Amino acid sequence: MEYFAKFTRHIGTPRRSPPGGTSQLARFEKAWKSAQSICYYQSKWRGMRVENTPLPAQLEVMFDLLVQEDIQQAGSDDWTTGACMEYLLGNGVLEALVTLAEADQPVGVRGTVINNLSTFLSLADDKLLVQKAVHNPVLELLRWYGADETREGAESQPTYDHSFVDLLYALCSKIRGDPMLLNIFFQDRKWLKSVEQRSFSSESIAAMMRSIESLRSEGGSATSGFEFLLFSHLLRFVHRDGEVGDTARTSLLFLLELATTEIMASTGGNTALEKFILDDSGFAAILSATLGALYSQLPRSLRVTTGPAAVIPESFPSYSADLQNAIESSIFSSNDHGGSDRWAEDRMPVSSSSAEFRACLGSFASLLTFIQEILYRCPSAHVCAQLLGNLRNNFLQSILYPSLLESSDTDGTSVAVMRYLETMLQVARHEDLVSTVMDFLTDEGSAGSSISPSPPPAVPAPEQSSAMAIDDLPETNVLLPFTLRDLVYTNLQSSVSMDAVVSALNLLRLVLSKHCRYSSRLIEVERVQPSGLTHGWMTNCTVAIDVHRQELEMYARLMAQLQGDIEKTADAPPTLHIP
């Protein structure tokens, strides 16, 4: 017996199921069967609000159990799949819920499903998206969401954009944590037709990446032929304000950070994503068009009044639905950039302290801040160059420069233009963005002699910019050069508007203080050498500016001291002098 006892000490005991695991699975099955009854009998609940059905409570129970199970396994260092998770993966739970959400019957079930799915993916492990039972329903949801917005009567239907953008953010966060997950959502259309029924694993992902590279090398077409629904959806919300727009822009930054990554360099995935952004997504053209639409909604004439000092808000301010609709129509239609003029009813100058005006100006500054953040965080030099090229061609040349030409100090239009330029230069910190703006505004050759000069050599020529260029405008070659310097000095000499003089001084002060390297293009500086002085006695009077400042400080302290002595003498009691 002692002989066998030596072996029994090395035999491990079987792993026991976690306490409460069986009861959790029973509760999960019960909640899912209750939800299934709604899925199978949708006609019974047609027209009813989802809040009046047991579905929200049952879904909350299901996903709470999944989260609790995941927390328990993480605390016990158990990396096996839990019972509830196995049931979800094996019985097509997510697929049935996405199908129910597509019909949106009962009304509001789409938002409920998207909310729970977003929370579940945020808390779940990153590798869960590799499972076919998880990523297939998510991809299906991305395909049909938003497709019914073009149908008749879609305006009266409820929208779930806030919940949907939260889901996109959860997916982008997972991709940022594990860049290999990008290949689940960034797919080649040819490859999709051949492997539609396969499930993803670590081996199939690598094989898919090799297949993508081979298809790209064999195709050689002008377009990449990739499908990236995640990126395309985010572009639809990039102009939105408030939490929806902020979340969409942050999610886009997560994806743009992966345009060039070392982990995907060996497979060519970085070049595929970069090619998609440059050629197929319309990313740079949409951003420049959005910025132009926001600028077009600002008032043409402005009157400076006292108000809050802050111009650039800390967060994205809210603006009305009319402005949002105008932006959408300007971006996603073939009409001119002007859109609907919200200030058309009142051509009188708008007060600079108006809350509505400051909200519009803050929205314009916020989008420009987002463009600058892309330049800081996107590692692809080609994407950044295309963005700057579209910003120059489609915004500075097509929209901003005509407003400079039409400005005048008699009607407040020059005050408005200089206020907007001041806001742009306050936001601009990235050297490439500052250089693009200042080079255009101060270069007489590019600003005046031709409204549409050729883009910089490093900027790829996007197909989308051809529709927005204004090369065919008549009489462009007879326009006289009008630069930022002309704008400033013309308004400094204004005799009819003190607001124009003050705005010009503020703009000049901003350039001198924040962008001093470009100040020589606005002011004339004459370098005087001692040998070229007309009066010889001035040779010994030339001092360094630091010494001059020290002398001024000494004189200021001396004046303060003398003033104090005078006050003491005045306060002293009179003394009687006896001869």
Coordinates of C-alpha atoms in Angstrom, one line a residue:
M1 CA 0.0 0.0 0.0
E2 CA 2.9 2.3 0.7
Y3 CA 4.1 1.7 -2.8
F4 CA 0.9 2.9 -4.4
A5 CA 0.6 5.8 -2.0
K6 CA 3.7 7.4 -3.6
F7 CA 1.8 7.6 -6.9
T8 CA -1.5 8.8 -5.5
R9 CA 0.3 11.9 -4.1
H10 CA 1.2 12.9 -7.7
I11 CA -2.3 12.4 -9.1
G12 CA -4.2 15.7 -9.3
T13 CA -7.8 16.0 -8.3
P14 CA -10.3 16.9 -11.0
R15 CA -11.2 20.6 -11.2
R16 CA -14.5 21.3 -9.5
S17 CA -17.0 23.6 -11.2
P18 CA -17.1 27.0 -9.6
P19 CA -19.7 27.5 -6.9
G20 CA -22.9 28.8 -8.3
G21 CA -21.8 27.9 -11.9
T22 CA -24.8 25.6 -12.4
S23 CA -27.3 28.0 -11.1
Q24 CA -25.9 30.8 -13.2
L25 CA -26.3 28.7 -16.3
A26 CA -29.8 27.9 -15.4
R27 CA -30.7 31.5 -14.9
F28 CA -29.0 32.4 -18.2
E29 CA -31.0 29.7 -20.1
K30 CA -34.2 30.9 -18.5
A31 CA -33.6 34.5 -19.4
W32 CA -32.6 33.6 -23.0
K33 CA -35.7 31.4 -23.5
S34 CA -37.8 34.3 -22.4
A35 CA -36.1 36.6 -24.8
Q36 CA -36.4 34.0 -27.6
S37 CA -40.2 34.1 -27.3
I38 CA -40.1 37.7 -28.3
C39 CA -37.7 36.9 -31.2
Y40 CA -40.0 34.2 -32.5
Y41 CA -43.3 36.1 -32.1
Q42 CA -42.4 39.6 -33.3
S43 CA -45.8 40.2 -34.7
K44 CA -47.3 40.0 -31.2
W45 CA -45.1 42.9 -30.1
R46 CA -45.4 45.0 -33.3
G47 CA -45.9 48.7 -32.5
M48 CA -45.3 48.2 -28.8
R49 CA -42.4 50.0 -27.0
V50 CA -39.6 47.7 -25.8
E51 CA -39.9 49.2 -22.3
N52 CA -43.3 47.5 -22.1
T53 CA -41.9 44.0 -22.7
P54 CA -39.8 41.8 -20.5
L55 CA -36.9 41.9 -23.0
P56 CA -34.7 44.7 -21.5
A57 CA -34.8 43.0 -18.1
Q58 CA -34.0 39.5 -19.5
L59 CA -31.1 40.9 -21.6
E60 CA -29.7 42.7 -18.5
V61 CA -29.8 39.5 -16.6
M62 CA -28.0 37.6 -19.4
F63 CA -25.1 40.0 -19.8
D64 CA -24.7 40.6 -16.1
L65 CA -24.2 36.9 -15.7
L66 CA -21.6 36.9 -18.4
V67 CA -19.7 39.7 -16.8
Q68 CA -19.9 38.0 -13.3
E69 CA -18.7 34.8 -14.8
D70 CA -15.7 36.5 -16.5
I71 CA -14.8 38.3 -13.2
Q72 CA -14.9 35.1 -11.2
Q73 CA -12.7 33.3 -13.7
A74 CA -10.2 36.1 -13.8
G75 CA -10.0 36.1 -10.0
S76 CA -9.4 32.3 -9.9
D77 CA -6.8 32.3 -12.7
D78 CA -9.1 30.0 -14.7
W79 CA -8.7 30.7 -18.4
T80 CA -11.3 28.2 -19.6
T81 CA -14.6 29.3 -21.2
G82 CA -17.4 29.6 -18.6
A83 CA -20.7 27.8 -18.9
C84 CA -22.7 30.8 -19.8
M85 CA -20.2 31.9 -22.4
E86 CA -20.2 28.4 -23.9
Y87 CA -24.0 28.5 -24.1
L88 CA -23.9 32.0 -25.8
L89 CA -21.3 30.8 -28.4
G90 CA -22.9 27.5 -29.1
N91 CA -26.6 28.6 -29.5
G92 CA -26.3 31.7 -31.7
V93 CA -27.5 34.1 -29.1
L94 CA -25.9 37.2 -30.5
E95 CA -26.9 36.4 -34.1
A96 CA -30.6 36.1 -33.0
L97 CA -30.4 39.4 -31.1
V98 CA -28.9 41.2 -34.1
T99 CA -31.6 39.8 -36.3
L100 CA -34.2 41.1 -33.8
A101 CA -32.6 44.5 -33.7
E102 CA -32.6 44.9 -37.5
A103 CA -36.4 44.7 -37.6
D104 CA -36.7 47.0 -34.5
Q105 CA -39.9 45.4 -33.4
P106 CA -40.9 46.0 -30.7
V107 CA -39.9 49.7 -31.2
G108 CA -36.6 50.5 -29.4
V109 CA -35.3 46.9 -29.3
R110 CA -32.5 48.0 -31.6
G111 CA -31.1 50.5 -29.1
T112 CA -31.5 48.0 -26.3
V113 CA -29.5 45.3 -28.1
I114 CA -26.8 47.7 -29.3
N115 CA -26.4 49.1 -25.7
N116 CA -26.0 45.6 -24.2
L117 CA -23.7 44.4 -27.0
S118 CA -21.5 47.5 -26.5
T119 CA -21.2 47.0 -22.7
F120 CA -20.5 43.3 -23.2
L121 CA -17.7 43.8 -25.7
S122 CA -16.2 46.6 -23.6
L123 CA -15.9 44.3 -20.6
A124 CA -15.1 41.0 -22.4
D125 CA -11.6 39.8 -23.2
D126 CA -10.0 41.0 -26.5
K127 CA -9.7 37.5 -27.9
L128 CA -13.5 37.0 -27.7
L129 CA -13.9 38.9 -31.1
V130 CA -11.9 36.0 -32.8
Q131 CA -14.9 33.8 -32.2
K132 CA -17.1 33.5 -35.3
A133 CA -20.3 33.5 -33.1
V134 CA -19.3 37.0 -31.9
H135 CA -17.7 38.8 -34.8
N136 CA -20.2 37.6 -37.5
P137 CA -23.2 39.2 -35.8
V138 CA -21.2 42.4 -35.2
L139 CA -20.3 42.6 -38.9
E140 CA -23.9 42.0 -39.9
L141 CA -25.0 44.8 -37.6
L142 CA -22.4 47.1 -39.2
R143 CA -23.7 46.2 -42.7
W144 CA -27.4 47.0 -42.2
Y145 CA -27.2 49.9 -39.7
G146 CA -27.9 53.2 -41.4
A147 CA -29.1 51.5 -44.6
D148 CA -32.7 52.5 -43.9
E149 CA -31.9 56.2 -43.4
T150 CA -32.5 56.9 -47.1
R151 CA -36.0 55.3 -47.1
E152 CA -39.1 57.4 -47.1
G153 CA -40.3 58.3 -43.6
A154 CA -36.9 57.6 -42.0
E155 CA -36.9 61.1 -40.4
S156 CA -39.8 60.0 -38.1
Q157 CA -38.0 56.8 -37.0
P158 CA -36.1 56.8 -33.7
T159 CA -32.3 57.0 -34.0
Y160 CA -29.8 55.1 -31.9
D161 CA -26.6 56.9 -33.1
H162 CA -25.4 57.4 -29.5
S163 CA -25.5 53.7 -28.7
F164 CA -24.1 52.8 -32.1
V165 CA -21.1 55.1 -31.8
D166 CA -20.4 53.6 -28.3
L167 CA -20.3 50.2 -29.9
L168 CA -17.9 51.5 -32.6
Y169 CA -15.7 52.9 -29.8
A170 CA -15.7 49.6 -28.0
L171 CA -14.6 47.8 -31.2
C172 CA -11.9 50.4 -31.9
S173 CA -10.6 50.1 -28.3
K174 CA -10.2 46.3 -28.7
I175 CA -8.4 46.8 -32.0
R176 CA -6.1 49.3 -30.5
G177 CA -5.3 46.8 -27.7
D178 CA -4.7 44.0 -30.2
P179 CA -3.9 45.3 -33.7
M180 CA -4.3 41.8 -35.2
L181 CA -8.1 42.1 -34.6
L182 CA -8.1 44.8 -37.3
N183 CA -8.1 42.1 -40.0
I184 CA -11.6 40.9 -38.8
F185 CA -13.1 44.2 -39.9
F186 CA -10.7 45.4 -42.6
Q187 CA -11.4 42.8 -45.3
D188 CA -10.7 42.4 -49.0
R189 CA -13.9 41.9 -51.0
K190 CA -12.4 39.3 -53.2
W191 CA -11.2 37.3 -50.2
L192 CA -14.6 37.6 -48.5
K193 CA -16.3 35.7 -51.3
S194 CA -14.0 32.8 -51.1
V195 CA -13.9 32.4 -47.3
E196 CA -17.3 33.6 -46.2
Q197 CA -18.1 30.5 -44.2
R198 CA -14.8 30.2 -42.4
S199 CA -14.2 31.0 -38.8
F200 CA -11.3 33.2 -37.6
S201 CA -8.5 31.8 -35.5
S202 CA -4.9 32.9 -35.0
E203 CA -3.9 30.7 -38.0
S204 CA -6.7 31.9 -40.3
I205 CA -5.9 35.5 -39.5
A206 CA -2.3 35.1 -40.6
A207 CA -3.5 33.2 -43.7
M208 CA -5.9 36.0 -44.4
M209 CA -3.2 38.7 -44.2
R210 CA -1.0 36.7 -46.6
S211 CA -4.0 36.4 -48.9
I212 CA -4.7 40.1 -48.8
E213 CA -1.1 40.9 -49.7
S214 CA -1.1 38.4 -52.7
L215 CA -4.4 39.7 -54.0
R216 CA -3.1 43.2 -53.8
S217 CA 0.0 42.3 -55.8
E218 CA -2.0 40.5 -58.4
G219 CA -4.7 43.0 -58.8
G220 CA -2.7 46.2 -59.4
S221 CA -5.9 48.2 -59.8
A222 CA -6.3 51.9 -58.9
T223 CA -8.6 51.2 -56.0
S224 CA -7.7 48.9 -53.1
G225 CA -11.1 47.0 -53.1
F226 CA -11.2 46.8 -49.4
E227 CA -14.2 47.0 -47.1
F228 CA -13.8 48.7 -43.8
L229 CA -17.3 49.3 -42.5
L230 CA -16.0 50.4 -39.1
F231 CA -14.0 53.3 -40.6
S232 CA -16.8 54.3 -43.0
H233 CA -19.4 54.5 -40.2
L234 CA -17.1 56.7 -38.1
L235 CA -16.7 59.1 -41.0
R236 CA -20.5 59.6 -40.9
F237 CA -20.3 61.0 -37.4
V238 CA -17.1 62.9 -37.5
H239 CA -18.9 66.2 -37.9
R240 CA -21.3 65.6 -35.1
D241 CA -21.2 67.7 -32.0
G242 CA -21.3 66.7 -28.3
E243 CA -20.5 63.2 -27.0
V244 CA -21.4 61.4 -30.3
G245 CA -18.9 63.4 -32.3
D246 CA -16.3 63.3 -29.6
T247 CA -16.5 59.6 -29.4
A248 CA -16.4 59.1 -33.1
R249 CA -13.3 61.3 -33.5
T250 CA -11.5 59.5 -30.7
S251 CA -12.3 56.1 -32.4
L252 CA -11.0 57.4 -35.7
L253 CA -7.7 58.3 -34.0
F254 CA -7.4 54.8 -32.7
L255 CA -7.7 53.4 -36.2
L256 CA -5.4 56.0 -37.8
E257 CA -2.7 55.1 -35.3
L258 CA -2.6 51.7 -37.0
A259 CA -2.0 53.0 -40.5
T260 CA 1.7 52.1 -40.0
T261 CA 2.6 49.7 -37.3
E262 CA 5.6 47.6 -36.7
I263 CA 3.6 44.5 -35.8
M264 CA 2.0 44.4 -39.3
A265 CA 5.0 45.5 -41.3
S266 CA 6.0 42.0 -42.4
T267 CA 2.6 41.2 -43.9
G268 CA 1.9 44.5 -45.6
G269 CA -1.2 45.2 -43.6
N270 CA -0.1 48.7 -42.9
T271 CA 0.2 49.5 -46.6
A272 CA -3.3 48.1 -47.2
L273 CA -4.9 50.2 -44.5
E274 CA -2.9 53.3 -45.7
K275 CA -4.0 52.7 -49.3
F276 CA -7.6 52.3 -48.2
I277 CA -7.5 55.6 -46.3
L278 CA -5.8 57.4 -49.2
D279 CA -7.8 56.1 -52.2
D280 CA -11.2 54.6 -51.1
S281 CA -12.3 56.2 -47.9
G282 CA -12.5 59.9 -48.9
F283 CA -11.2 60.7 -45.4
A284 CA -9.2 63.9 -46.2
A285 CA -11.9 65.2 -48.6
I286 CA -14.7 64.7 -46.1
L287 CA -12.7 66.5 -43.3
S288 CA -11.9 69.5 -45.4
A289 CA -15.4 69.7 -46.7
T290 CA -16.7 69.5 -43.1
L291 CA -14.4 72.3 -42.1
G292 CA -15.6 74.4 -45.0
A293 CA -19.2 73.7 -44.2
L294 CA -18.7 74.9 -40.6
Y295 CA -16.9 78.0 -41.9
S296 CA -19.7 78.7 -44.3
Q297 CA -22.2 78.7 -41.5
L298 CA -20.4 81.5 -39.6
P299 CA -21.7 85.0 -40.1
R300 CA -20.2 87.1 -42.8
S301 CA -20.3 90.3 -40.8
L302 CA -19.3 90.8 -37.2
R303 CA -19.5 93.5 -34.6
V304 CA -17.1 93.3 -31.6
T305 CA -18.8 93.6 -28.3
T306 CA -17.8 92.7 -24.8
G307 CA -18.3 89.1 -23.8
P308 CA -16.6 86.0 -22.4
A309 CA -12.9 86.0 -23.1
A310 CA -12.6 82.3 -24.1
V311 CA -12.8 81.7 -27.8
I312 CA -11.8 78.1 -28.0
P313 CA -13.9 75.8 -25.8
E314 CA -12.5 73.0 -23.7
S315 CA -15.1 70.6 -25.0
F316 CA -17.1 70.4 -28.2
P317 CA -20.1 72.8 -27.7
S318 CA -23.6 71.9 -28.8
Y319 CA -25.2 73.5 -31.8
S320 CA -28.7 73.4 -33.3
A321 CA -30.1 70.7 -35.5
D322 CA -30.4 73.3 -38.4
L323 CA -26.6 73.7 -38.4
Q324 CA -26.1 70.0 -38.2
N325 CA -28.4 69.3 -41.1
A326 CA -26.7 72.0 -43.1
I327 CA -23.3 70.4 -42.5
E328 CA -24.6 67.0 -43.5
S329 CA -26.2 68.3 -46.7
S330 CA -23.0 70.2 -47.6
I331 CA -20.8 67.1 -47.1
F332 CA -22.9 64.3 -48.5
S333 CA -24.4 66.1 -51.5
S334 CA -23.0 67.5 -54.8
N335 CA -24.2 71.1 -54.1
D336 CA -22.0 74.0 -53.4
H337 CA -20.1 74.4 -50.2
G338 CA -22.2 77.3 -49.1
G339 CA -25.1 75.2 -47.8
S340 CA -27.9 77.1 -46.1
D341 CA -27.0 80.5 -44.9
R342 CA -28.2 80.6 -41.3
W343 CA -27.5 84.3 -41.1
A344 CA -29.3 85.2 -44.4
E345 CA -32.3 86.7 -42.8
D346 CA -30.3 89.4 -41.0
R347 CA -27.4 90.9 -42.9
M348 CA -26.6 93.3 -40.1
P349 CA -23.3 92.6 -38.2
V350 CA -23.7 89.9 -35.6
S351 CA -22.5 90.5 -32.1
S352 CA -19.3 88.7 -31.2
S353 CA -20.7 88.0 -27.7
S354 CA -23.7 86.1 -29.1
A355 CA -24.1 82.7 -27.6
E356 CA -25.1 81.2 -31.0
F357 CA -22.2 82.7 -32.7
R358 CA -19.7 81.6 -30.1
A359 CA -21.1 78.0 -30.3
C360 CA -20.6 78.0 -34.1
L361 CA -17.1 79.4 -33.8
G362 CA -16.3 76.8 -31.1
S363 CA -17.5 74.0 -33.4
F364 CA -15.2 75.3 -36.2
A365 CA -12.2 75.5 -33.8
S366 CA -13.0 72.0 -32.4
L367 CA -12.9 70.4 -35.8
L368 CA -9.6 72.2 -36.6
T369 CA -8.2 70.8 -33.3
F370 CA -9.2 67.3 -34.4
I371 CA -7.4 67.7 -37.7
Q372 CA -4.3 68.9 -35.8
E373 CA -4.6 65.9 -33.5
I374 CA -4.5 63.6 -36.6
L375 CA -1.2 65.2 -37.6
Y376 CA 0.2 64.5 -34.2
R377 CA -0.9 60.9 -33.8
C378 CA -1.2 59.4 -37.3
P379 CA 2.2 57.7 -38.2
S380 CA 1.5 57.7 -42.0
A381 CA 3.2 60.6 -43.7
H382 CA 1.1 60.1 -46.8
V383 CA -2.2 60.4 -44.9
C384 CA -1.0 63.6 -43.2
A385 CA 0.2 65.0 -46.5
Q386 CA -3.1 64.3 -48.2
L387 CA -5.0 65.8 -45.4
L388 CA -2.9 69.0 -45.5
G389 CA -3.2 69.1 -49.3
N390 CA -7.0 68.8 -49.2
L391 CA -7.1 71.5 -46.4
R392 CA -5.2 73.8 -48.7
N393 CA -7.0 73.1 -51.9
N394 CA -10.6 72.6 -50.7
F395 CA -10.8 75.0 -47.7
L396 CA -8.1 77.6 -47.9
Q397 CA -8.3 78.2 -51.6
S398 CA -11.9 77.5 -52.3
I399 CA -13.6 79.0 -49.2
L400 CA -11.3 81.0 -47.0
Y401 CA -9.5 83.1 -49.7
P402 CA -12.7 84.3 -51.5
S403 CA -13.9 85.6 -48.1
L404 CA -10.7 87.5 -47.8
L405 CA -11.2 89.1 -51.2
E406 CA -14.8 90.1 -50.3
S407 CA -14.0 91.6 -46.9
S408 CA -14.4 95.3 -46.2
D409 CA -14.0 97.5 -43.2
T410 CA -17.3 99.3 -44.0
D411 CA -19.7 96.5 -43.3
G412 CA -17.9 94.4 -40.7
T413 CA -16.9 91.6 -43.0
S414 CA -13.2 92.2 -42.5
V415 CA -13.7 92.1 -38.7
A416 CA -15.4 88.6 -39.1
V417 CA -12.6 87.3 -41.4
M418 CA -9.8 88.5 -39.1
R419 CA -11.6 87.0 -36.1
Y420 CA -11.8 83.6 -37.8
L421 CA -8.2 83.8 -38.9
E422 CA -7.2 84.6 -35.3
T423 CA -9.1 81.6 -34.1
M424 CA -7.4 79.3 -36.6
L425 CA -3.9 80.6 -35.6
Q426 CA -4.8 80.2 -31.9
V427 CA -5.6 76.6 -32.5
A428 CA -2.7 75.8 -34.8
R429 CA 0.4 74.4 -33.0
H430 CA 1.6 71.6 -35.2
E431 CA 4.4 72.9 -37.4
D432 CA 3.0 71.4 -40.6
L433 CA -0.5 72.9 -40.0
V434 CA 0.9 76.3 -39.2
S435 CA 3.2 76.2 -42.2
T436 CA 0.3 75.2 -44.5
V437 CA -1.9 78.1 -43.3
M438 CA 0.7 80.7 -43.1
D439 CA 2.4 79.8 -46.3
F440 CA -0.9 80.2 -48.2
L441 CA -1.9 83.4 -46.4
T442 CA 1.4 85.1 -46.8
D443 CA 2.6 83.8 -50.2
E444 CA 1.5 86.3 -52.9
G445 CA 2.2 83.8 -55.7
S446 CA -0.1 81.1 -54.3
A447 CA -2.8 83.4 -52.9
G448 CA -3.4 85.9 -55.6
S449 CA -2.0 84.9 -59.0
S450 CA -3.9 81.7 -59.1
I451 CA -6.7 80.5 -56.9
S452 CA -5.9 76.9 -57.5
P453 CA -2.2 76.3 -57.6
S454 CA -0.7 72.8 -57.9
P455 CA -0.5 71.0 -54.6
P456 CA 2.8 70.3 -52.9
P457 CA 4.8 67.4 -54.4
A458 CA 4.5 65.2 -51.3
V459 CA 0.7 65.3 -51.4
P460 CA -1.0 62.6 -53.3
A461 CA -3.7 63.9 -55.6
P462 CA -7.1 62.5 -54.3
E463 CA -9.9 61.9 -56.7
Q464 CA -12.4 63.5 -54.4
S465 CA -10.7 66.9 -54.6
S466 CA -11.5 67.3 -58.3
A467 CA -15.2 68.0 -57.6
M468 CA -14.4 70.6 -55.0
A469 CA -11.7 72.6 -56.9
I470 CA -12.6 75.8 -58.6
D471 CA -10.1 75.8 -61.4
D472 CA -12.8 76.7 -63.9
L473 CA -13.8 80.0 -62.3
P474 CA -13.7 82.8 -64.9
E475 CA -11.2 85.7 -64.7
T476 CA -9.0 84.0 -62.0
N477 CA -5.8 85.3 -63.7
V478 CA -6.8 88.9 -63.3
L479 CA -7.1 88.8 -59.5
L480 CA -4.5 91.0 -57.8
P481 CA -2.4 89.5 -55.0
F482 CA -4.1 89.9 -51.6
T483 CA -2.3 88.4 -48.7
L484 CA -2.6 88.4 -44.9
R485 CA -0.2 91.4 -44.8
D486 CA -2.6 93.4 -47.1
L487 CA -5.5 92.5 -45.0
V488 CA -3.8 93.6 -41.8
Y489 CA -2.4 96.9 -43.1
T490 CA -5.6 97.8 -44.9
N491 CA -7.6 97.5 -41.8
L492 CA -5.0 99.3 -39.6
Q493 CA -5.5 102.4 -41.8
S494 CA -9.3 102.2 -41.6
S495 CA -11.0 105.5 -40.7
V496 CA -14.5 104.2 -40.6
S497 CA -14.3 101.2 -38.2
M498 CA -12.4 101.1 -34.9
D499 CA -13.4 97.4 -34.7
A500 CA -11.4 96.7 -37.8
V501 CA -8.3 98.5 -36.4
V502 CA -8.5 96.5 -33.1
S503 CA -9.1 93.2 -34.9
A504 CA -6.1 93.9 -37.1
L505 CA -3.9 94.7 -34.1
N506 CA -5.0 91.5 -32.3
L507 CA -4.2 89.4 -35.4
L508 CA -0.8 91.0 -35.8
R509 CA -0.1 90.6 -32.1
L510 CA -1.0 86.9 -32.3
V511 CA 1.3 86.3 -35.3
L512 CA 4.2 88.1 -33.5
S513 CA 3.7 86.2 -30.3
K514 CA 2.9 82.7 -31.4
H515 CA 4.2 82.4 -34.9
C516 CA 7.0 84.9 -34.9
R517 CA 9.0 83.0 -37.6
Y518 CA 6.4 84.3 -40.1
S519 CA 6.3 87.8 -38.7
S520 CA 8.9 89.0 -41.2
R521 CA 6.3 88.4 -44.0
L522 CA 3.9 90.9 -42.3
I523 CA 6.3 93.7 -41.2
E524 CA 9.3 95.2 -42.9
V525 CA 12.6 94.9 -40.9
E526 CA 15.6 97.0 -41.8
R527 CA 18.9 95.7 -40.5
V528 CA 21.0 98.6 -39.6
Q529 CA 24.8 98.2 -39.4
P530 CA 27.0 100.7 -37.4
S531 CA 29.0 101.4 -40.5
G532 CA 25.9 102.5 -42.4
L533 CA 24.6 104.9 -39.9
T534 CA 24.1 108.4 -41.1
H535 CA 25.0 110.0 -37.8
G536 CA 28.3 108.9 -36.3
W537 CA 27.2 109.7 -32.8
M538 CA 24.7 106.8 -33.0
T539 CA 27.4 104.2 -33.3
N540 CA 28.1 104.0 -29.6
C541 CA 24.4 104.2 -28.7
T542 CA 23.4 100.8 -30.2
V543 CA 22.8 98.3 -27.3
A544 CA 21.4 94.8 -27.1
I545 CA 17.7 94.4 -26.4
D546 CA 18.4 92.5 -23.1
V547 CA 20.5 95.4 -21.8
H548 CA 17.8 97.8 -23.0
R549 CA 15.1 95.9 -21.0
Q550 CA 17.3 95.9 -17.9
E551 CA 17.7 99.6 -18.1
L552 CA 14.0 100.1 -18.5
E553 CA 13.4 97.9 -15.4
M554 CA 16.0 100.0 -13.4
Y555 CA 14.3 103.2 -14.5
A556 CA 10.9 101.7 -13.4
R557 CA 12.2 100.8 -10.0
L558 CA 13.8 104.3 -9.6
M559 CA 10.5 105.9 -10.6
A560 CA 8.6 103.8 -8.0
Q561 CA 11.1 104.7 -5.3
L562 CA 10.9 108.4 -6.2
Q563 CA 7.1 108.2 -6.1
G564 CA 7.3 106.6 -2.7
D565 CA 9.6 109.3 -1.4
I566 CA 7.3 112.0 -2.7
E567 CA 4.3 110.4 -0.9
K568 CA 6.2 110.1 2.4
T569 CA 7.2 113.8 2.1
A570 CA 3.6 114.8 1.4
D571 CA 2.3 112.8 4.4
A572 CA 4.9 114.1 6.9
P573 CA 3.7 116.9 9.4
P574 CA 4.9 120.4 8.6
T575 CA 7.9 121.4 10.6
L576 CA 8.5 124.9 12.1
H577 CA 11.7 126.5 11.1
I578 CA 12.9 129.2 13.5
P579 CA 15.5 131.4 11.9

